[in-house]
Coordinates of N, CA and C and ligand atoms in Angstrom, one line a residue:
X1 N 213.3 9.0 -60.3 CA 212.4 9.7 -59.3 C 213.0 9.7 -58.0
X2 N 212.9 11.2 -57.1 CA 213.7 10.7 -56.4 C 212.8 10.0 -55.1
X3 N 213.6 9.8 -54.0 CA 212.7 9.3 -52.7 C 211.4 9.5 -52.3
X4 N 211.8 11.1 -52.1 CA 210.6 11.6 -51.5 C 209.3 11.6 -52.3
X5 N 209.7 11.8 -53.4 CA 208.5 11.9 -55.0 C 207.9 10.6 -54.7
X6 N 208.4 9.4 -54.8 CA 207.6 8.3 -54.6 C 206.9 7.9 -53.1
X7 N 207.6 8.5 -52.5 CA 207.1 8.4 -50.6 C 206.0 9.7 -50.7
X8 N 205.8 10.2 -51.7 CA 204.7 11.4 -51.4 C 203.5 10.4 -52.5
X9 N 204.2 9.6 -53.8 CA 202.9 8.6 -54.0 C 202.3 7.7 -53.4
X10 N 203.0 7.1 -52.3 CA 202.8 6.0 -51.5 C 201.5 6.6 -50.7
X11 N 201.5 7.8 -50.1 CA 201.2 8.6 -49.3 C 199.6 8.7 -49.7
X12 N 200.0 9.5 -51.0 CA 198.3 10.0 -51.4 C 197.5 8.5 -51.7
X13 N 198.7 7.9 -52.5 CA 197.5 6.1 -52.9 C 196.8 5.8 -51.6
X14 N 197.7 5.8 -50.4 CA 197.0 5.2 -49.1 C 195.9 6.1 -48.6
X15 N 195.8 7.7 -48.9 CA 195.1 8.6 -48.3 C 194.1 8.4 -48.6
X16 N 194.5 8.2 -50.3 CA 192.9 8.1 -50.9 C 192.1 6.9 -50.9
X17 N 193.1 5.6 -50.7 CA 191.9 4.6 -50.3 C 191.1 4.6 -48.7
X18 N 192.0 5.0 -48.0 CA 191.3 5.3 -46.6 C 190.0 5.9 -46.3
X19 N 190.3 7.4 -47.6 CA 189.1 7.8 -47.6 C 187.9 7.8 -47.4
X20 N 188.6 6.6 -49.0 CA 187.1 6.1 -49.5 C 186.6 4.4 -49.2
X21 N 187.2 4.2 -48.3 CA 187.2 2.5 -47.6 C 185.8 2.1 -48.0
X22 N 184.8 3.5 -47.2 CA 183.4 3.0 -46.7 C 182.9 2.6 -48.1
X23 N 182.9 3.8 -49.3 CA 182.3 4.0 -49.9 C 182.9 2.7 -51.1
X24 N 184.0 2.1 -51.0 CA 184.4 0.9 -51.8 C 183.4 -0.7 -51.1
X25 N 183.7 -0.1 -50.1 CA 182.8 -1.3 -49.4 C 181.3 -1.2 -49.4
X26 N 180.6 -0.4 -49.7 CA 179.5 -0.3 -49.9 C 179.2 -0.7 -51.9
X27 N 180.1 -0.4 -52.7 CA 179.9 -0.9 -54.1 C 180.4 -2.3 -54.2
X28 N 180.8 -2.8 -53.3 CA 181.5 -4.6 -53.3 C 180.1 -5.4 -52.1
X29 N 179.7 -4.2 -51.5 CA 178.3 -5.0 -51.2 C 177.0 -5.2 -52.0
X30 N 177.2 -4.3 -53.0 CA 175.7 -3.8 -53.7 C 175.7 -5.3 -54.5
X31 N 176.9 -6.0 -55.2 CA 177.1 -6.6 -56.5 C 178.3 -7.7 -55.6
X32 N 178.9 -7.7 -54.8 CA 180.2 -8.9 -54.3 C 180.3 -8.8 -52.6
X33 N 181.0 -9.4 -52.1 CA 180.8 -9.9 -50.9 C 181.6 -8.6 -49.7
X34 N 181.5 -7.5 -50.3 CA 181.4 -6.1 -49.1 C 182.8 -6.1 -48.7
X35 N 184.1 -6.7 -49.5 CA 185.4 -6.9 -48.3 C 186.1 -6.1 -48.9
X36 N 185.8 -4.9 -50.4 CA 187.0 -4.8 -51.3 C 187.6 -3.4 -50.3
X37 N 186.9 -2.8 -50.1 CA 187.3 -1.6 -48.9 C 188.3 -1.7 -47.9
X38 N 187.7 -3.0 -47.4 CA 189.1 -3.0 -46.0 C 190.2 -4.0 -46.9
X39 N 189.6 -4.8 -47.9 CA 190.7 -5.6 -48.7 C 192.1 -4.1 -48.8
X40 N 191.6 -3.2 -49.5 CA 192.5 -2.0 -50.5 C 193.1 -1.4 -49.0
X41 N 192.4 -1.3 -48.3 CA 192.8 -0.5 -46.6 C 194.0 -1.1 -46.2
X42 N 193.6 -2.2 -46.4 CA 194.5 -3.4 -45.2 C 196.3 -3.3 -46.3
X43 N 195.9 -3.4 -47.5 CA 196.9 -3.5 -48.4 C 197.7 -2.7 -48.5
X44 N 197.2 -0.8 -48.9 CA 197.6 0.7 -48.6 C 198.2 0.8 -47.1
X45 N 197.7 0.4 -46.7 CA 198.3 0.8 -45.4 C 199.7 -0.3 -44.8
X46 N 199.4 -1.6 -45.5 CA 201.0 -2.0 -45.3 C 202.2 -1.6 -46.1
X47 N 201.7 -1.1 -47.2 CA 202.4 -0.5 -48.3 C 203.5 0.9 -47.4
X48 N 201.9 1.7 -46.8 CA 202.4 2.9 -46.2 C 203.4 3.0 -44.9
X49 N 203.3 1.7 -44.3 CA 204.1 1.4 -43.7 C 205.7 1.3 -43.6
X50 N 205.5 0.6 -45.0 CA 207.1 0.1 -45.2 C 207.6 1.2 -46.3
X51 N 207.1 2.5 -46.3 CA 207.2 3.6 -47.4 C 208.5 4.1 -47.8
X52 N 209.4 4.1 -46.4 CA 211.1 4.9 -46.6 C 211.6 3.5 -47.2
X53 N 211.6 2.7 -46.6 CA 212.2 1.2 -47.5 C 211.9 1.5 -48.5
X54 N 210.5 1.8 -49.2 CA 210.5 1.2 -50.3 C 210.8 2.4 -50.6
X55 N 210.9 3.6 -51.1 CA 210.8 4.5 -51.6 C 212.4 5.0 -51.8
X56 N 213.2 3.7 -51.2 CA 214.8 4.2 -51.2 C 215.5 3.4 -52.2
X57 N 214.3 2.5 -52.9 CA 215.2 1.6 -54.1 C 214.8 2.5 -55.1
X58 N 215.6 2.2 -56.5 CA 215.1 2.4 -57.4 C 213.5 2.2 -57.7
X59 N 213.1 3.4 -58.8 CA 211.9 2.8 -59.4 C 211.2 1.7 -59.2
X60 N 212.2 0.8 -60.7 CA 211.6 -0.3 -60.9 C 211.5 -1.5 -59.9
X61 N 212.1 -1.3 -58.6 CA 212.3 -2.2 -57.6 C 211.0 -1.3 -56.5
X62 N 211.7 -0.4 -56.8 CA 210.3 0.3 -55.8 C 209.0 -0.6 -55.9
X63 N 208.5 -0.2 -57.2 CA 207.2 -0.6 -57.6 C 206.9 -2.3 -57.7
X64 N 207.8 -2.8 -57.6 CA 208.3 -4.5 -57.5 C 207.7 -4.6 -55.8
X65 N 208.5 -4.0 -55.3 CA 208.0 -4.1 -53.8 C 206.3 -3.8 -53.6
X66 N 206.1 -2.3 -53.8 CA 204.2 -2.4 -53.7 C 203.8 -3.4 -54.1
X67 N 203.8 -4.4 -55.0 CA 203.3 -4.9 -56.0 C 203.2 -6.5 -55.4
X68 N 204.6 -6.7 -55.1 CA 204.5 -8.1 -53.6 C 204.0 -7.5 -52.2
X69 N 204.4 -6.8 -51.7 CA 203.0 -6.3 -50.5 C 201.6 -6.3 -50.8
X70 N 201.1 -6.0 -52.1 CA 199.9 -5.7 -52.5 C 199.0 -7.1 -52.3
X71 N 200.0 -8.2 -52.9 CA 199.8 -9.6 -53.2 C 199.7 -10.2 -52.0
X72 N 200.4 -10.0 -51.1 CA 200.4 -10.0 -49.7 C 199.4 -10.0 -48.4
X73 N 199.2 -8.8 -49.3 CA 198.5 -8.0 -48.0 C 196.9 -8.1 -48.3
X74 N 196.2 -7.7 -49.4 CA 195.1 -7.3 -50.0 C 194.1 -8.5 -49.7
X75 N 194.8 -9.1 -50.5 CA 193.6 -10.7 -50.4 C 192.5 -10.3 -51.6
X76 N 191.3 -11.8 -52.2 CA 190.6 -11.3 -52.4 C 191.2 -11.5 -54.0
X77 N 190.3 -11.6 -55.3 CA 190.4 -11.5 -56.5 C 191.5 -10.5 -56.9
X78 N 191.0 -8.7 -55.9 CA 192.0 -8.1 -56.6 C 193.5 -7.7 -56.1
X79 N 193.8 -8.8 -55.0 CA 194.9 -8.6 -54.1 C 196.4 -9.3 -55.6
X80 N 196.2 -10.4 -56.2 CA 197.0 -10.8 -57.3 C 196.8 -9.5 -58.5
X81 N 195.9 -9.1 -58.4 CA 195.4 -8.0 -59.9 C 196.0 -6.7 -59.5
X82 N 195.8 -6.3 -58.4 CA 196.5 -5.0 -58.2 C 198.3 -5.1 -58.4
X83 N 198.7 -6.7 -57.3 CA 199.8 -6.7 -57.1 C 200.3 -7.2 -59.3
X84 N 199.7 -8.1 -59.7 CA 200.4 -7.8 -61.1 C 200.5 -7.0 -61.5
X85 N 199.2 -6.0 -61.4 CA 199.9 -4.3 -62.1 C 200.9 -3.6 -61.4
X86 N 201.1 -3.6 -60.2 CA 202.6 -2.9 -60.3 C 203.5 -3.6 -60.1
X87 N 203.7 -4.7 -60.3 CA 205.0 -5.7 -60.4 C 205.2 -5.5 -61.6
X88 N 204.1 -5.7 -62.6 CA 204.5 -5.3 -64.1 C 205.2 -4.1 -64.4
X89 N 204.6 -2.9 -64.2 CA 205.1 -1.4 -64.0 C 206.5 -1.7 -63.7
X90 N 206.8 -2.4 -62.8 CA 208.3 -2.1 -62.0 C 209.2 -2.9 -63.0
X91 N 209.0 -4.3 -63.9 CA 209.5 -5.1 -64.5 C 209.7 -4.1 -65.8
X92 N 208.5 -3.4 -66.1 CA 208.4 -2.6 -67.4 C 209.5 -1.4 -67.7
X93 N 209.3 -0.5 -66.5 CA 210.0 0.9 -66.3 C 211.5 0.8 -66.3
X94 N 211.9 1.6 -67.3 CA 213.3 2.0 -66.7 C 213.4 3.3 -65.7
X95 N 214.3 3.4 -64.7 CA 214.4 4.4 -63.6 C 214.3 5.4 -63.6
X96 N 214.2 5.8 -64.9 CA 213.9 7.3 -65.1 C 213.1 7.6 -66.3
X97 N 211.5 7.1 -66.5 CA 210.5 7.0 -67.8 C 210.1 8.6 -68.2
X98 N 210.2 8.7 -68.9 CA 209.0 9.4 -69.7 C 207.8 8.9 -70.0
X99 N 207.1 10.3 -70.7 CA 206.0 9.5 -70.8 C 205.7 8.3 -72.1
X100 N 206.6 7.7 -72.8 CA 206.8 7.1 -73.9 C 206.8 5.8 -73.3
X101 N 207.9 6.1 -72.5 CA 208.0 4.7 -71.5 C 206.9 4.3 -70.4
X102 N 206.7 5.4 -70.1 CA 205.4 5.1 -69.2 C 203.9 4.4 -69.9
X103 N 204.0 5.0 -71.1 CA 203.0 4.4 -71.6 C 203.1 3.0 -71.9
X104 N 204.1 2.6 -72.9 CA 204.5 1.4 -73.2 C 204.4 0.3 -71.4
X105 N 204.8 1.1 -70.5 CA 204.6 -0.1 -69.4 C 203.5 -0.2 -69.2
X106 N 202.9 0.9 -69.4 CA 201.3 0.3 -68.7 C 200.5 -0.7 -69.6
X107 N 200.7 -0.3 -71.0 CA 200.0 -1.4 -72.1 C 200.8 -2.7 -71.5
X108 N 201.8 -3.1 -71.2 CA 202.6 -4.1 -71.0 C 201.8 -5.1 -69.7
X109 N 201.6 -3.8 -68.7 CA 201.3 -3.6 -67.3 C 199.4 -4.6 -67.5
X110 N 198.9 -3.7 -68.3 CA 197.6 -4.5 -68.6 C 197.4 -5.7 -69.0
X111 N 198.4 -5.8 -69.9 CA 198.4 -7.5 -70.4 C 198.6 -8.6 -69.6
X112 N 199.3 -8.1 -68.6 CA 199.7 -8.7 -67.5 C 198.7 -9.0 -66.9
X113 N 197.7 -7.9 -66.7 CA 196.5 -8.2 -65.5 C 195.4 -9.1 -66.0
X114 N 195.3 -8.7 -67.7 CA 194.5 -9.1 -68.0 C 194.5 -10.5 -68.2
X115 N 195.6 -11.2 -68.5 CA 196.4 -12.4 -68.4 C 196.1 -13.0 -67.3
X116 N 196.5 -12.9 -66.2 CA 196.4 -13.2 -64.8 C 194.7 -13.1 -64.3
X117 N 194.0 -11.8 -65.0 CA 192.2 -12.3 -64.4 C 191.7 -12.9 -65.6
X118 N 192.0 -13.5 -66.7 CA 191.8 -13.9 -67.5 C 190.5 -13.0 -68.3
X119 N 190.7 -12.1 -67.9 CA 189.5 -10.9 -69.0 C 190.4 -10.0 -69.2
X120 N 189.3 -8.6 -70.1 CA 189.2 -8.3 -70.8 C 188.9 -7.1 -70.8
X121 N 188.8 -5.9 -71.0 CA 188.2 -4.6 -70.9 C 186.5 -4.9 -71.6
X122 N 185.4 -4.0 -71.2 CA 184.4 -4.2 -71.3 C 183.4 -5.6 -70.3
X123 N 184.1 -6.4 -69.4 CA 183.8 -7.0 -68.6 C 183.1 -6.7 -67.1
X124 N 183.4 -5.3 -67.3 CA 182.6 -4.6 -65.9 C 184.1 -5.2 -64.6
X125 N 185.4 -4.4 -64.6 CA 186.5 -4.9 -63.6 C 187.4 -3.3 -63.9
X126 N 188.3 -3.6 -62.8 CA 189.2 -2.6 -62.9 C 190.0 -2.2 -64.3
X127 N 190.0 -3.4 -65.1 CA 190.7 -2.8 -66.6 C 189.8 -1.8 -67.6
X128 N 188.3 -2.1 -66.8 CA 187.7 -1.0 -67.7 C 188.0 0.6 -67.3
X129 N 188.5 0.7 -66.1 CA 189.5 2.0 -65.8 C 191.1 2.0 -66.6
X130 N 191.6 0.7 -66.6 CA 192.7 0.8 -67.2 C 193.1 0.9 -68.5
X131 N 192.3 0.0 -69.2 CA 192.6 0.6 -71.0 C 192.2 2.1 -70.9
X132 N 190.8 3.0 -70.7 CA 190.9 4.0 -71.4 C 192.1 5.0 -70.6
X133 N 192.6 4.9 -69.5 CA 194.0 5.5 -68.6 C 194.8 5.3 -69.9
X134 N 195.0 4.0 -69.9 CA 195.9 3.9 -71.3 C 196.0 4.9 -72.2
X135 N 194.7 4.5 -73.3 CA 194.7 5.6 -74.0 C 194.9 7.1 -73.9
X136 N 194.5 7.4 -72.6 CA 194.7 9.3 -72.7 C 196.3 9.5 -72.5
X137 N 196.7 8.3 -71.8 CA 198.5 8.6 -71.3 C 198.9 8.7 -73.0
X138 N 198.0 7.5 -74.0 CA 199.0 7.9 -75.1 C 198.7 9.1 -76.2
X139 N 197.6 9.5 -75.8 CA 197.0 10.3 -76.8 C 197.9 12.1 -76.1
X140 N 198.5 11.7 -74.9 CA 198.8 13.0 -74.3 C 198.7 13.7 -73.6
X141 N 197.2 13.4 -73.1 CA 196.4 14.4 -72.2 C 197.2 15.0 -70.8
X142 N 196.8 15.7 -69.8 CA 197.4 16.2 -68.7 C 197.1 15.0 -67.6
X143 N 197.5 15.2 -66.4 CA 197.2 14.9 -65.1 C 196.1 14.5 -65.0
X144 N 195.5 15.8 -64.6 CA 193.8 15.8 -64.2 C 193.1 15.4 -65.5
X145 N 192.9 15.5 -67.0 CA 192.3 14.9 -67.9 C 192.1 13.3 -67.6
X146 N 193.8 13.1 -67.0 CA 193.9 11.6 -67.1 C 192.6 11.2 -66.1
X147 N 192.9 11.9 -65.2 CA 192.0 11.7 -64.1 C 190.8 11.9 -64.2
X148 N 189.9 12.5 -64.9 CA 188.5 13.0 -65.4 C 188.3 11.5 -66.1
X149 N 189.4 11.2 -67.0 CA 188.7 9.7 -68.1 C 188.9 9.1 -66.9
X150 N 189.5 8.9 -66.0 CA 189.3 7.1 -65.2 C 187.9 7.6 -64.2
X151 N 187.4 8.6 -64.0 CA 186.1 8.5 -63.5 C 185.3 8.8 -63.7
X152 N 185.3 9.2 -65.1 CA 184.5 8.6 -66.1 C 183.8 7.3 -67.1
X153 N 185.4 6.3 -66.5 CA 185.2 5.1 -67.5 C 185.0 4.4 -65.9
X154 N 184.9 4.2 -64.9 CA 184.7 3.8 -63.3 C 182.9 3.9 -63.8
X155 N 182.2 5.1 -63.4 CA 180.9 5.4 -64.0 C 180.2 4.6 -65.1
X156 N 180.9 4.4 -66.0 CA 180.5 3.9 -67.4 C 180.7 2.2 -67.2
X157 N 181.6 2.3 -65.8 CA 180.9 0.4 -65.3 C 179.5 0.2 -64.5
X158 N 178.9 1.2 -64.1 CA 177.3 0.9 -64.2 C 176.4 0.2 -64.7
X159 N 176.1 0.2 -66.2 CA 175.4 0.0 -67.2 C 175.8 -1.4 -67.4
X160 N 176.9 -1.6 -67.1 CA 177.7 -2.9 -67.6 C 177.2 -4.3 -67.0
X161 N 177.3 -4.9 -67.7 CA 176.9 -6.7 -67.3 C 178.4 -6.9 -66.4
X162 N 178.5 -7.2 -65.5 CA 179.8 -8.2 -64.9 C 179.8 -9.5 -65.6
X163 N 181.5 -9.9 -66.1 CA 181.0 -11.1 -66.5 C 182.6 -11.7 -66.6
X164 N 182.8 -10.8 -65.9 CA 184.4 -11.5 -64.6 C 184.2 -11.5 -62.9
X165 N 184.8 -11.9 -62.2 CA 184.9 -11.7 -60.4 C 183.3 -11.9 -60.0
X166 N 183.3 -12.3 -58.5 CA 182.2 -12.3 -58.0 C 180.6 -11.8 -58.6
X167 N 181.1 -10.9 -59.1 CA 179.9 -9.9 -59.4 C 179.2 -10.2 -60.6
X168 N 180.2 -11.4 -61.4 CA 179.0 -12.3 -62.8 C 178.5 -12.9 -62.1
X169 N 178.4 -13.6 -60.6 CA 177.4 -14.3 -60.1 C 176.2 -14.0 -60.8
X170 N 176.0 -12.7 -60.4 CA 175.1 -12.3 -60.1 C 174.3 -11.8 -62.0
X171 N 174.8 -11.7 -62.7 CA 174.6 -11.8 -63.9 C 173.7 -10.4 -64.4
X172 N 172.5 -10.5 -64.6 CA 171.8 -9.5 -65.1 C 171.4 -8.1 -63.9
X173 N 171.4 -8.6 -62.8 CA 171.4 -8.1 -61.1 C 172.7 -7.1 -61.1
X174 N 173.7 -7.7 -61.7 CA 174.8 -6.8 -61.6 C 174.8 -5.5 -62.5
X175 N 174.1 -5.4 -63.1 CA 173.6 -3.9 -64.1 C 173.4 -2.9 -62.9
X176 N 173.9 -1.5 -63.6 CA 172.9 -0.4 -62.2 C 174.0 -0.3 -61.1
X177 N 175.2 -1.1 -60.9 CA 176.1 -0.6 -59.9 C 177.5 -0.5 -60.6
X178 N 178.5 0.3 -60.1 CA 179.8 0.8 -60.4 C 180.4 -0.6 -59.7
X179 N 181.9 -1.1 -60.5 CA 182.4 -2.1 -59.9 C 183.2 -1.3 -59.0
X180 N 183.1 -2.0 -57.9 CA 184.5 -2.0 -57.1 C 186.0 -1.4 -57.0
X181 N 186.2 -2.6 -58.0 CA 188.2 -2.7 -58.5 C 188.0 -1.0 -59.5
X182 N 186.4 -1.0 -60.3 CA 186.9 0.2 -61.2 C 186.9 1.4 -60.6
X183 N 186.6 1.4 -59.0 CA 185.9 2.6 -58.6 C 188.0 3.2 -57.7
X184 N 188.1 1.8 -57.3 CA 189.5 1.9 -56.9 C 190.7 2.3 -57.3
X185 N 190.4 1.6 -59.0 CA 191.5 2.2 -59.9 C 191.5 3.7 -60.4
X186 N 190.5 4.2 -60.6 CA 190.0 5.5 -60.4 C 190.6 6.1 -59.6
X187 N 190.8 6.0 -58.3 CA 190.6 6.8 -57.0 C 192.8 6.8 -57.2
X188 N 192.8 5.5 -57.6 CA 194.3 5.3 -57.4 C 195.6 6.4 -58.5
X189 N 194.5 6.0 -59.6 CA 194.8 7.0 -60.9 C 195.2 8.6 -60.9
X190 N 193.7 9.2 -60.0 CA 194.0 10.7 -59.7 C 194.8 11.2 -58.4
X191 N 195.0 10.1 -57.4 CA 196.0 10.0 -56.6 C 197.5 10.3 -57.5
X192 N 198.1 9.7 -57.9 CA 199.0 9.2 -58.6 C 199.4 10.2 -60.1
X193 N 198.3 11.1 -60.3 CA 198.3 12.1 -61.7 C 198.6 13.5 -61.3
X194 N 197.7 13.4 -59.8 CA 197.8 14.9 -59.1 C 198.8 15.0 -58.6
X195 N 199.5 13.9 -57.6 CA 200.9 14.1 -57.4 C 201.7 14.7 -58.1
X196 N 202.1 13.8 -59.1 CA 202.6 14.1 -60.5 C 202.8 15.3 -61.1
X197 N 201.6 15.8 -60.7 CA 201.4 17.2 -61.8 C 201.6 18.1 -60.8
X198 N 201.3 18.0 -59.2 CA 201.8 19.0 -58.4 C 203.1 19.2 -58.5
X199 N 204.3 18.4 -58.8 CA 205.7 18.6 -58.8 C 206.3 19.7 -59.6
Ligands
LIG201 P1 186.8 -10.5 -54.2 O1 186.0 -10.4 -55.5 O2 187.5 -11.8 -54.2 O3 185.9 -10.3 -53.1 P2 187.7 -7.8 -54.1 O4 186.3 -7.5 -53.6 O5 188.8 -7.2 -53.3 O6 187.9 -9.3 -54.3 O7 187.9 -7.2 -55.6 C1 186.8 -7.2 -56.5 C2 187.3 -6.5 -57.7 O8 188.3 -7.2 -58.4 C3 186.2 -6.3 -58.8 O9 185.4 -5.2 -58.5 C4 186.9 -6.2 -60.1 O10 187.2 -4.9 -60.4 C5 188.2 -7.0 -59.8 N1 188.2 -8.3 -60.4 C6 187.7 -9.4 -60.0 N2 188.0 -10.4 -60.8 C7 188.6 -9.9 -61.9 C8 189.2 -10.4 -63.1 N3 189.1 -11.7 -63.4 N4 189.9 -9.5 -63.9 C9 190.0 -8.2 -63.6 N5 189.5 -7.7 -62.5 C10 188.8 -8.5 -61.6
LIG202 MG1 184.9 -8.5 -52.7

């Protein structure tokens, strides 16, 4: 990939958490302690900072770097969880993936996270965005499909019991709101798909 392609990912991930800061921080108030917004803010934006650096290594080093900034910078349950998923990515990927390879890292990439939060998909957390991403990357689908199933499976953490991160405190109370991490991995997904597909 070359420079610019990843300096134009770095770009939109940060645009689109900026965005939507308020509205992350308003779903980590409904259900957890209101910080995940400026957590992802504070994180994207050191990332965006250091963007020509990073964006001048290889891939797999590229994504090694977000991945320790992330851990860095973010704080917070999902500051280790974000930063495992792209340290994994970058460990996983060879420098020039297909989607064969791509896929394979991200199952890789999940085990990692899910390892590290010690859950599970169906837990009401950002993996319940990430397994079904999984699946459509391997079943095929386009860009924007990808992007339709992660916010759709973001949504579909409504209904859900939390019963990982802050938000199992809260136990039966936590039904009726979208998590957080799933609303972010969403936002980060169609960032990251539309680029992609614009090339
Ligand atoms: P904190 O919960 O420490 O305030 P954030 O608000 O930044 O951290 O992040 C909360 C998000 O992190 C949740 O919405 C959830 O998606 C994710 N999360 C928390 N704990 C776990 C876990 N054990 N496994 C996977 N994801 C988790
Ligand atoms: Mg929080």
């Amino acid at each position: 990939m070359a420079a610019s392609d990843f300096s134009s990912l770095i770009v939109a991930a940060a645009n689109t958490i900026a965005a939507h800061a308020d509205e992350l921080t308003a779903l980590d108030q409904a259900i957890g302690d209101g910080d995940h917004g400026l957590n992802m803010k504070r994180g994207f934006e050191a990332v965006r900072a250091e963007k020509d650096t990073i964006a001048a290594k290889p891939l797999p080093d590229a994504l090694k770097a977000v991945g320790t900034k992330l851990v860095m910078t973010v704080g917070g349950a999902s500051g280790p969880l974000f930063g495992t998923l792209f340290m994994a990515l970058g460990k996983e990927l060879p420098a020039a993936p297909d989607r064969a390879a791509l896929t394979t890292a991200l199952s890789k990439a999940i085990e990692a996270v899910s390892a590290r939060g010690k859950s599970q998909p169906g837990q009401k957390t950002m993996l319940d965005v990430l397994q079904p991403v999984y699946e459509a990357l391997a079943q095929g689908k386009t860009g924007s499909e990808i992007a339709d199933v992660a916010d759709k499976a973001a949504d579909a953490t409504v209904p859900m019991k939390a019963l990982r991160g802050r938000a199992s405190f809260l136990g039966e109370r936590s039904i009726g709101h979208m998590d957080a991490g799933a609303r972010s991995t969403a936002l980060l997904v169609r960032a990251v798909a539309e680029t992609v597909e614009d090339r």
